[in-house]
Amino acid sequence: MCGIFALLCDSECRHGADCRLRQLDLSQQLWCHRGPDGLASLAVDQRLLLAGCVLHQRGDRARLQPVERLDGGRRRVLLWNGELFYCTDPRVDLAGSDTEAVSRLLHQCLSLDELLVALGCLGGPHAFFYYASDLSLILFGRDLLGRRSLLLTEADGRHLVWSSVALDQSASGDDSWAWTEVPACGVFSLSLAPPSESTAPPVLMLHPYDLYSDDGNEATPPSLCGRPVSLSSRTGVRRFVIDTEAVRRPPDAVAAAAAAEEQQQPQPLDAPPWLAAEVDTFERLLSDSVACRVQLCSSPYPPPAPTELSKVQPLWIRQSSIAVLFSGGVDSTLVAALAARHAPPQQSIDLLNVAFEQAPPKPNPTLAKARDKNRGKKSQHSRGTDPQDSGGGFNVPDRLTGIESLAELRHLLPGRHFNFVTIDVTLKELQEARTQRISQLCSPCLTVLDDSLGCAVWFAARGEGFLTPELNRHLQLAQQVTYRSPSKVILCGMGADELLCGYSRHRYIYSQHGYPAVAAEVSMEIKRIAQRNLGRDDRMVADHGREARFPYLDERLVAYLANLPPWKKADLSRDRGQGEKLLLRCCAARLGLALAAVRPKRAMQFGSRIAKCENRRERGDQACDRLRPAGGHKEAAG
């Protein structure tokens, strides 16, 4: 993983790059937190300045960036922020540094068309910036799901600045930069040829990803940082194609009759015969996705100095190379179970469970009487997880479901050590971290929902909490100890709800308009998933020198699910906790996660209770006045 920084001064600026570098000390920016293993810069010429910071994950040693290659009159420079999990080009060797592999591949390309073909072969999360002197060209972009952050701004109305994180310009006295996320809709090219040349292409051009069979390029942005974007007439960058006609096809008569019969005769959450093949394929693809994300990572961080922790943790605990954002829901529990399948047997796995401090609720006799009446009606698996049962302190719903799923994992996998890390966040800690770091990391995403989810992910990914004796008996602790996860990789469950009809709106759309409308909604969500969450989540996790990896968003799994009709992903006629994400729930049940498989979804902001931490009545899409805009960005990103 890497932090990307690039500054392109306009053609009239002679020494702007050096001057701007002095004003923006990158070593003092949040940007450098992304890459604690090395920082380097390169002044390509008087106009172009590049810098990169590196988190070493693959290869024998950290490969500093930018990576420069010289060949006769050709000069190529790469900034690569990503992981290459697979590549369809046989020339690429995945055994060592993926940064080196991508640099070699692109250097062999002699034209823009060849570069676009090569970029289309790369599988895995990434953002990149590439300079080709022989083509007078800059290429930049994010993968088609937007799993890595890349921001762009126009400084002083003349210069373009790319960065993985919004920069703090207060030291330079300039706070007018308005950052925008680079859309994850294709590869952008920027011509450096003199404007007077009649053969020069348009200044900024988009080479779109080929995804959909029938809707053209509706993701094309009209402009980027105020500059018009032209659509390339070349073939788009090939990824995978979603056959929208097949996706929207209604269930056949046999499947419909089988589903109706199941509803009349309720069965345990096992895969129905007509869905068994899909559950097999889903489990295989998800297991492969988890495997490469678990196995392609470096050693964990070394133990901290004793003075860094209030109570020194036993050094023999520190053996976890993998951590999981763990709420106890079916998505994260299934990821944890598959991670245990593929991680080395001697390693423990850290389960990071975050909770925000709650004030004790005020007594309400009427509500208390109603809750007492309803408690007896709850199914056994949901007892103790009602939000109303959480009370004050840190006993929030996600803590309770996390403990339940922890017990299920340990029963299913007795030989695997799971460290359950309780991450308790006070209101004071929340407000301080938001002011000092989270607000800038969120930018340009500045809604109430961005605040809630961004803060929850930031504290969870920090990995600092407690190991308690009662929840970590395998450690034989005499008392609670302070703990910081050493993992450089955090597995996150984002994407499952969008791909598998997991939101309540999917159930509502089904009730009103049926499966064809659900298919249209899911198709739209796949297109916009990059702009909604993932860039922000990447910035939050990477701020701790860790890398977010999203097993549900592997391209091969996404391609498979995107081409399944919705009635093979979810049975929205079933009860909540069973019908949505049916494919995933059947897979979890098959693996033995019976309780997690039927646990209803609860959004992170409600399960961790951050949404109620500051007692505000707000809509998620409202601009959040608690977030300080970075670089003068005044409006929430839509």
XYZ file of C-alpha atoms in Angstrom:
638
model
C 0.000 0.000 0.000
C 1.142 3.527 -0.692
C 0.276 7.155 -0.206
C 0.196 9.010 -3.537
C 1.127 12.651 -4.009
C 1.573 14.431 -7.344
C 1.812 18.113 -8.211
C 1.536 19.315 -11.812
C 2.195 23.016 -12.241
C 0.820 24.838 -15.248
C 3.081 25.445 -18.225
C 3.951 28.997 -17.134
C 5.245 27.955 -13.702
C 9.006 27.440 -13.646
C 9.837 26.677 -10.029
C 6.422 26.000 -8.553
C 7.122 22.360 -7.743
C 10.078 23.051 -5.457
C 8.296 25.984 -3.839
C 5.129 24.013 -3.159
C 7.104 21.136 -1.671
C 8.658 23.499 0.877
C 5.221 24.827 1.788
C 3.720 21.342 2.091
C 5.975 19.286 4.346
C 4.585 15.848 3.521
C 6.277 14.253 6.527
C 4.000 16.372 8.745
C 0.795 15.475 6.901
C -1.730 12.751 7.724
C -0.853 11.489 4.240
C 2.407 9.966 5.490
C 0.602 7.767 8.055
C -0.393 5.523 5.151
C 3.204 4.458 4.553
C 5.358 4.121 7.678
C 7.990 1.983 5.902
C 9.451 4.624 3.584
C 8.941 8.027 1.983
C 10.576 9.339 -1.192
C 10.023 12.074 -3.759
C 11.061 12.774 -7.330
C 11.114 16.069 -9.230
C 10.427 14.796 -12.747
C 10.949 18.279 -14.177
C 10.132 21.860 -13.230
C 6.418 21.170 -13.636
C 5.905 17.712 -12.162
C 6.706 16.629 -8.602
C 5.860 13.140 -7.302
C 6.074 11.564 -3.843
C 5.075 8.272 -2.268
C 5.021 6.692 1.183
C 5.000 2.914 1.477
C 3.499 0.252 3.750
C 5.521 -2.875 2.993
C 3.367 -5.962 2.431
C 5.019 -8.045 -0.296
C 8.497 -8.928 -1.471
C 11.721 -9.212 0.490
C 11.991 -5.490 1.190
C 9.977 -2.304 0.907
C 9.998 -0.874 -2.641
C 10.205 2.886 -2.316
C 8.065 4.997 -4.613
C 7.912 6.705 -7.075
C 9.309 3.869 -9.242
C 11.278 5.267 -12.184
C 12.331 3.369 -15.317
C 14.642 4.782 -17.989
C 15.056 3.197 -21.389
C 16.785 5.255 -24.054
C 14.620 8.310 -24.559
C 11.739 6.840 -22.575
C 11.137 7.839 -18.962
C 8.305 6.191 -17.078
C 7.361 6.840 -13.429
C 4.740 4.964 -11.375
C 2.955 5.659 -8.095
C 0.999 2.537 -7.126
C -1.345 2.332 -4.156
C -2.853 -1.109 -4.207
C -2.555 -4.869 -4.128
C -2.294 -7.042 -7.219
C -4.140 -10.216 -6.227
C -4.311 -11.619 -9.747
C -3.460 -10.575 -13.298
C -4.646 -11.975 -16.609
C -1.401 -10.980 -18.359
C 0.977 -14.008 -18.282
C 4.036 -11.724 -18.209
C 3.269 -10.654 -14.633
C 4.886 -12.496 -11.709
C 2.895 -12.136 -8.492
C 5.525 -13.747 -6.277
C 7.419 -10.584 -5.318
C 6.653 -6.885 -5.132
C 3.454 -6.088 -7.000
C 4.606 -2.486 -7.415
C 7.650 -3.739 -9.312
C 5.497 -6.117 -11.360
C 3.066 -3.371 -12.419
C 5.924 -1.013 -13.251
C 7.575 -3.620 -15.497
C 4.291 -4.423 -17.246
C 3.444 -0.800 -18.024
C 6.995 -0.042 -19.158
C 6.623 -2.645 -21.928
C 3.641 -0.765 -23.369
C 4.561 1.486 -26.286
C 1.230 3.254 -26.838
C -1.796 4.506 -24.952
C -3.873 1.616 -26.286
C -1.359 -0.906 -24.949
C -1.342 0.831 -21.567
C -5.139 0.630 -21.344
C -5.101 -3.078 -22.188
C -2.441 -3.715 -19.537
C -4.357 -1.768 -16.886
C -7.433 -3.825 -17.709
C -5.531 -6.996 -16.749
C -4.909 -5.925 -13.145
C -7.052 -7.559 -10.480
C -7.204 -6.111 -6.988
C -7.778 -2.797 -5.210
C -5.669 0.065 -6.505
C -5.243 3.724 -7.275
C -2.346 4.867 -9.442
C -0.560 7.759 -11.119
C 1.628 7.065 -14.173
C 3.874 9.393 -16.170
C 5.111 8.501 -19.681
C 7.545 11.050 -21.115
C 7.634 9.450 -24.579
C 3.858 9.771 -24.886
C 3.683 13.219 -23.215
C 0.997 11.683 -21.069
C -0.199 11.214 -17.493
C -2.579 8.386 -16.602
C -4.393 8.140 -13.277
C -7.400 6.412 -11.785
C -8.926 4.033 -9.275
C -10.083 0.449 -9.682
C -13.653 -0.004 -10.840
C -14.944 -0.473 -7.275
C -12.990 2.453 -5.819
C -11.365 0.454 -3.022
C -8.410 2.829 -2.770
C -8.618 6.575 -2.239
C -7.395 9.135 -4.775
C -8.312 12.819 -4.481
C -7.736 15.694 -6.879
C -7.816 19.464 -6.510
C -6.889 22.532 -8.517
C -4.579 24.805 -6.516
C -4.399 28.540 -7.156
C -6.651 28.030 -10.166
C -3.666 26.711 -12.140
C -1.975 23.658 -10.643
C -3.356 20.121 -10.268
C -2.654 18.190 -7.070
C -3.350 14.487 -6.546
C -3.239 12.934 -3.088
C -4.526 9.863 -1.265
C -5.667 12.146 1.576
C -6.813 15.771 1.627
C -3.824 17.876 2.652
C -3.708 20.563 5.313
C -2.564 23.781 3.619
C -2.718 25.988 6.705
C 1.086 26.255 6.827
C 1.118 27.841 3.367
C -1.651 30.291 4.213
C -3.833 28.859 1.439
C -7.046 27.122 2.518
C -8.927 27.416 -0.755
C -8.283 23.950 -2.174
C -11.519 22.060 -2.851
C -10.843 18.328 -3.001
C -12.867 15.846 -5.019
C -12.626 12.067 -5.246
C -11.426 10.814 -8.607
C -14.434 8.889 -9.998
C -13.866 5.141 -10.255
C -15.434 4.939 -13.706
C -12.328 4.456 -15.842
C -8.761 5.534 -16.524
C -8.130 9.268 -16.989
C -5.445 10.557 -19.324
C -3.955 14.039 -19.305
C -1.966 15.251 -22.284
C 1.210 17.201 -21.579
C 1.697 18.106 -25.233
C 1.826 21.858 -25.977
C -1.704 23.167 -26.658
C -0.565 24.700 -29.938
C -0.074 21.267 -31.500
C -3.074 20.464 -33.644
C -2.619 16.740 -32.988
C -2.838 17.096 -29.221
C -5.791 15.217 -27.687
C -8.263 16.941 -25.368
C -6.660 18.046 -22.097
C -8.506 15.522 -19.885
C -9.942 12.320 -21.313
C -11.802 9.388 -19.751
C -11.305 5.820 -20.950
C -14.299 4.155 -19.282
C -14.494 0.727 -17.718
C -16.640 -1.719 -19.682
C -19.203 -3.050 -17.224
C -22.744 -3.001 -18.473
C -24.237 -4.465 -21.612
C -27.006 -1.943 -22.181
C -26.529 1.440 -20.525
C -23.475 2.975 -22.201
C -21.324 5.272 -20.096
C -23.724 7.063 -17.822
C -21.032 7.263 -15.100
C -19.019 9.717 -17.207
C -18.401 12.890 -15.161
C -19.154 16.155 -17.006
C -16.080 17.738 -15.422
C -13.317 17.072 -12.933
C -12.054 19.925 -10.761
C -13.835 22.312 -13.082
C -12.102 20.939 -16.167
C -14.187 19.380 -18.944
C -13.752 15.659 -19.479
C -13.920 14.159 -22.960
C -14.996 10.572 -23.513
C -12.456 8.464 -25.365
C -13.483 6.925 -28.670
C -11.074 4.051 -27.981
C -12.295 0.756 -26.601
C -12.886 1.071 -22.868
C -10.791 -0.664 -20.236
C -12.117 -4.205 -20.058
C -13.059 -5.546 -16.616
C -16.171 -7.704 -16.691
C -19.581 -7.362 -18.313
C -22.880 -7.502 -16.473
C -25.668 -8.930 -18.616
C -28.523 -6.768 -17.379
C -31.138 -8.674 -19.343
C -30.202 -11.961 -17.665
C -30.082 -10.321 -14.245
C -33.607 -8.952 -14.586
C -35.117 -12.205 -15.832
C -37.842 -13.433 -13.420
C -37.529 -16.809 -11.662
C -38.603 -19.818 -13.703
C -41.688 -21.800 -12.776
C -39.793 -24.615 -11.042
C -37.842 -22.280 -8.765
C -40.918 -20.170 -8.038
C -42.944 -23.240 -7.072
C -40.119 -24.543 -4.884
C -39.813 -21.208 -3.110
C -43.563 -21.072 -2.515
C -43.527 -24.584 -1.061
C -40.677 -23.664 1.284
C -42.673 -20.728 2.590
C -45.577 -23.056 3.424
C -43.228 -25.546 5.136
C -40.514 -23.544 6.958
C -37.143 -25.285 6.975
C -33.837 -24.582 8.724
C -31.603 -22.155 6.838
C -30.103 -24.739 4.480
C -29.578 -24.155 0.790
C -32.732 -25.145 -1.123
C -32.031 -27.672 -3.896
C -32.493 -25.112 -6.656
C -29.879 -22.829 -5.016
C -27.287 -25.440 -4.000
C -25.036 -24.877 -7.016
C -24.963 -21.128 -6.432
C -24.087 -21.601 -2.755
C -21.209 -23.884 -3.794
C -19.861 -21.294 -6.232
C -20.311 -18.435 -3.778
C -18.445 -20.281 -1.018
C -15.581 -21.168 -3.369
C -15.179 -17.635 -4.717
C -15.422 -16.008 -1.281
C -13.007 -18.530 0.202
C -10.512 -17.838 -2.600
C -10.943 -14.104 -2.040
C -10.233 -14.418 1.683
C -7.303 -16.757 1.031
C -5.312 -14.347 -1.134
C -6.066 -11.454 1.225
C -4.864 -13.457 4.227
C -1.824 -15.103 2.671
C -0.367 -12.111 0.781
C 0.667 -9.957 3.717
C 3.797 -9.154 5.655
C 4.764 -9.876 9.245
C 2.890 -7.977 11.969
C 4.253 -4.875 13.615
C 6.836 -5.436 16.398
C 5.748 -5.118 20.033
C 5.267 -1.558 21.291
C 7.586 0.061 23.779
C 6.393 -0.485 27.385
C 5.795 3.231 27.882
C 3.299 3.326 25.012
C 0.724 1.241 26.884
C -0.710 1.856 30.296
C -0.416 -1.849 31.088
C 2.237 -3.833 29.258
C 0.695 -6.632 27.259
C 2.418 -10.051 27.323
C 4.666 -10.262 24.267
C 3.617 -13.830 23.476
C 0.129 -12.568 22.590
C 1.449 -10.638 19.610
C 1.227 -13.065 16.707
C -1.734 -11.800 14.686
C -1.034 -10.830 11.082
C -4.750 -10.544 10.345
C -7.533 -8.582 12.033
C -11.255 -8.443 11.240
C -13.677 -5.553 11.758
C -16.053 -7.619 13.843
C -19.614 -6.727 14.791
C -20.818 -10.307 15.154
C -23.117 -9.965 12.155
C -23.232 -12.660 9.508
C -20.928 -10.770 7.107
C -18.012 -10.313 9.508
C -18.479 -13.710 11.190
C -18.310 -15.533 7.876
C -15.155 -13.601 6.925
C -13.582 -14.488 10.288
C -14.394 -18.181 9.825
C -12.866 -18.244 6.336
C -9.822 -16.290 7.534
C -9.304 -19.028 10.138
C -9.429 -21.579 7.327
C -6.533 -19.955 5.459
C -4.341 -18.260 8.083
C -1.263 -20.163 9.344
C -2.355 -22.439 12.213
C 0.034 -20.892 14.743
C -1.394 -17.402 14.287
C -4.218 -15.874 16.248
C -6.798 -13.624 14.576
C -7.772 -10.301 16.125
C -11.496 -9.530 16.191
C -11.874 -5.751 16.533
C -15.157 -4.832 18.198
C -15.890 -1.131 18.675
C -18.415 0.476 21.034
C -19.145 4.124 21.806
C -19.998 5.220 25.312
C -23.675 5.642 26.072
C -25.342 7.578 28.824
C -27.712 5.444 30.920
C -31.247 5.717 29.488
C -33.815 7.698 31.412
C -36.482 5.530 33.070
C -39.645 5.165 31.002
C -42.197 2.888 32.709
C -44.368 2.543 29.599
C -41.483 1.436 27.359
C -40.114 -0.855 30.076
C -43.468 -2.613 30.371
C -43.703 -3.027 26.588
C -40.174 -4.443 26.397
C -40.884 -6.920 29.181
C -43.951 -8.083 27.283
C -42.081 -8.455 23.978
C -39.022 -10.211 25.412
C -40.847 -13.478 25.736
C -41.685 -13.422 22.043
C -38.108 -13.189 20.848
C -36.360 -16.145 19.299
C -33.501 -17.637 21.272
C -30.789 -16.377 18.892
C -31.823 -12.746 19.241
C -32.091 -12.563 23.012
C -29.806 -10.055 24.599
C -29.176 -8.221 21.326
C -32.103 -5.823 21.346
C -30.800 -2.248 21.147
C -33.028 -1.401 24.099
C -31.217 -4.003 26.190
C -27.824 -2.365 25.835
C -28.278 0.187 28.613
C -25.464 2.623 29.319
C -21.698 2.336 29.150
C -20.260 0.215 26.325
C -22.794 -2.593 26.361
C -23.964 -1.732 22.829
C -25.699 -4.126 20.406
C -22.558 -4.900 18.386
C -20.698 -5.823 21.576
C -23.410 -8.301 22.507
C -23.694 -9.883 19.066
C -19.899 -9.917 18.818
C -19.646 -11.967 22.012
C -22.337 -14.376 20.764
C -20.580 -14.898 17.427
C -17.219 -15.258 19.181
C -18.620 -18.187 21.148
C -19.943 -19.740 17.948
C -16.587 -19.371 16.180
C -14.710 -20.934 19.090
C -17.148 -23.841 19.245
C -16.782 -24.404 15.504
C -12.991 -23.862 15.392
C -11.585 -24.937 18.785
C -8.004 -25.024 17.529
C -7.929 -21.399 16.400
C -7.143 -18.557 18.792
C -9.381 -15.528 18.333
C -8.369 -12.431 20.296
C -11.554 -10.487 21.035
C -10.434 -6.862 21.291
C -12.939 -4.630 23.066
C -12.475 -1.097 21.743
C -14.317 1.342 24.023
C -14.534 4.941 22.855
C -15.533 7.743 25.204
C -17.249 10.901 24.007
C -14.115 12.919 24.808
C -11.919 10.583 22.731
C -14.370 10.763 19.848
C -14.466 14.540 19.792
C -10.685 14.918 20.079
C -9.934 12.418 17.303
C -12.540 13.959 15.027
C -11.001 17.400 15.429
C -7.383 16.296 15.117
C -7.580 13.691 12.343
C -10.915 12.174 11.330
C -12.438 15.355 9.942
C -9.572 15.844 7.501
C -9.578 12.167 6.551
C -13.307 12.259 5.779
C -12.950 15.138 3.334
C -14.481 15.524 0.805
C -17.187 13.216 2.264
C -18.881 15.452 4.830
C -22.366 14.118 5.603
C -23.705 12.951 8.969
C -23.440 9.359 7.737
C -19.818 9.932 6.684
C -19.116 11.216 10.183
C -20.731 8.236 11.922
C -19.230 5.525 9.730
C -15.878 7.256 9.345
C -15.422 7.613 13.105
C -16.517 4.027 13.772
C -14.124 2.608 11.173
C -11.236 4.849 12.325
C -11.447 3.752 15.966
C -11.989 0.096 15.075
C -9.041 0.088 12.651
C -6.793 1.743 15.231
C -6.983 -1.619 16.983
C -6.343 -0.252 20.470
C -8.477 -1.722 23.201
C -8.516 -4.395 25.880
C -8.208 -8.145 26.163
C -10.361 -9.325 29.041
C -9.814 -12.679 30.798
C -13.441 -13.787 30.416
C -13.506 -13.217 26.633
C -9.975 -14.498 25.977
C -9.599 -17.585 28.135
C -7.050 -19.089 25.751
C -4.598 -16.365 26.838
C -4.898 -17.293 30.543
C -4.805 -13.660 31.602
C -4.853 -12.794 35.274
C -6.421 -9.426 34.565
C -7.566 -7.195 31.745
C -4.645 -5.946 29.636
C -4.349 -3.074 27.198
C -3.738 -4.329 23.676
C -2.853 -2.909 20.283
C -3.350 -5.199 17.304
C -0.072 -5.700 15.419
C -1.827 -6.585 12.172
C -1.045 -4.624 9.014
C -4.134 -6.074 7.291
C -7.758 -5.606 8.331
C -10.502 -7.612 6.657
C -13.713 -5.618 6.223
C -17.186 -6.864 5.314
C -18.229 -3.897 3.176
C -20.046 -4.655 -0.059
C -22.115 -7.666 0.967
C -25.330 -5.672 1.450
C -25.070 -3.949 -1.932
C -24.336 -7.164 -3.799
C -26.781 -9.463 -1.994
C -29.866 -7.284 -1.375
C -29.127 -6.761 2.304
C -30.719 -3.370 2.917
C -34.265 -2.729 4.109
C -34.883 -0.663 0.975
C -34.468 -3.820 -1.112
C -37.298 -5.447 0.826
C -39.480 -2.369 0.383
C -38.787 -2.170 -3.360
C -39.617 -5.859 -3.699
C -42.926 -5.407 -1.862
C -43.892 -2.530 -4.138
C -42.497 -3.495 -7.532
C -41.098 -7.034 -7.449
C -37.724 -8.463 -8.404
C -37.170 -6.524 -11.659
C -37.079 -3.290 -9.646
C -34.765 -4.890 -7.091
C -32.418 -5.858 -9.942
C -32.357 -2.257 -11.165
C -31.612 -0.992 -7.633
C -28.755 -3.470 -7.117
C -27.292 -2.567 -10.501
C -27.309 1.108 -9.523
C -25.678 0.349 -6.158
C -22.823 -1.556 -7.786
C -22.147 1.481 -9.960
C -22.105 3.940 -7.086
C -20.424 1.856 -4.378
C -17.100 3.530 -5.147
C -18.394 7.021 -4.465
C -20.401 6.158 -1.346
C -18.054 4.541 1.146
C -14.872 2.904 0.012
C -12.529 5.841 -0.544
C -13.449 7.203 2.876
C -13.043 3.798 4.545
C -9.639 3.323 2.917
C -8.470 6.665 4.309
C -9.700 5.782 7.801
C -7.997 2.385 7.972
C -4.766 3.482 6.288
C -4.304 6.343 8.764
C -3.091 3.696 11.237
C -0.532 2.193 8.864
C -2.859 -0.690 8.087
C -4.476 -1.866 4.883
C -8.213 -2.416 4.406
C -9.050 -5.503 2.397
C -12.597 -6.238 1.251
C -13.199 -9.970 0.548
C -16.764 -9.428 -0.703
C -15.464 -6.962 -3.295
C -13.062 -9.231 -5.147
C -13.686 -8.612 -8.868
C -14.264 -12.294 -9.585
C -16.879 -12.575 -6.846
C -18.505 -9.282 -7.834
C -18.680 -10.388 -11.476
C -20.381 -13.630 -10.464
C -22.905 -11.998 -8.134
C -23.604 -9.104 -10.499
C -24.750 -11.591 -13.134
C -27.065 -13.507 -10.786
C -30.737 -12.487 -10.730
C -31.766 -11.061 -7.339
C -34.054 -13.960 -6.496
C -30.946 -16.167 -6.380
C -29.245 -13.780 -3.949
C -32.187 -13.108 -1.622
C -35.674 -14.370 -0.921
C -37.335 -11.164 0.186
C -40.602 -12.940 0.952
C -38.906 -14.546 3.960
C -38.617 -12.965 7.382
C -35.924 -10.429 8.213
C -32.729 -12.208 9.188
C -33.340 -15.019 6.700
C -34.472 -13.721 3.335
C -31.994 -10.896 2.700
C -28.521 -12.091 1.642
C -29.929 -15.629 1.468
C -26.953 -16.878 -0.532
C -24.517 -15.646 2.119
C -26.655 -16.919 4.987
C -26.907 -20.375 3.435
C -23.135 -20.421 3.093
C -22.697 -19.443 6.762
C -25.175 -22.085 7.881
C -23.364 -24.721 5.809
C -20.109 -23.845 7.591
C -21.796 -24.334 10.967
C -22.520 -20.686 11.861
C -26.164 -21.383 12.647
C -26.768 -18.399 14.940
C -24.911 -15.830 12.857
C -26.688 -17.072 9.732
C -30.068 -15.848 10.981
C -28.950 -12.678 12.717
C -30.716 -9.587 11.275
C -28.608 -6.812 9.828
C -27.800 -3.821 11.958
C -25.887 -0.898 10.446
C -22.539 -0.070 12.045
C -23.604 3.389 13.173
C -26.502 1.866 15.139
C -24.805 -1.321 16.315
C -21.793 0.568 17.703
C -24.139 3.286 18.992
C -22.111 6.166 17.540
C -25.308 7.450 15.936
C -26.677 8.175 19.423
C -23.409 9.045 21.103
C -23.916 12.789 20.780
C -27.701 12.743 21.000
C -28.355 14.495 17.710
C -31.482 14.218 15.621
C -30.078 14.308 12.110
C -30.582 12.657 8.759
C -27.674 10.700 7.380
C -27.547 12.701 4.143
C -27.340 16.091 5.855
C -24.080 18.055 5.873
C -22.377 17.434 9.216
C -21.372 20.562 11.138
C -18.972 18.494 13.280
C -16.696 17.796 10.323
C -14.158 20.487 9.478
C -13.828 20.802 5.693
C -10.289 20.229 4.431
C -9.003 22.610 1.795
C -12.005 24.892 1.872
C -14.539 22.302 0.695
C -17.807 23.709 1.987
C -20.415 21.243 0.794
C -21.045 17.608 1.523
C -20.165 15.264 -1.285
C -23.223 13.795 -2.883
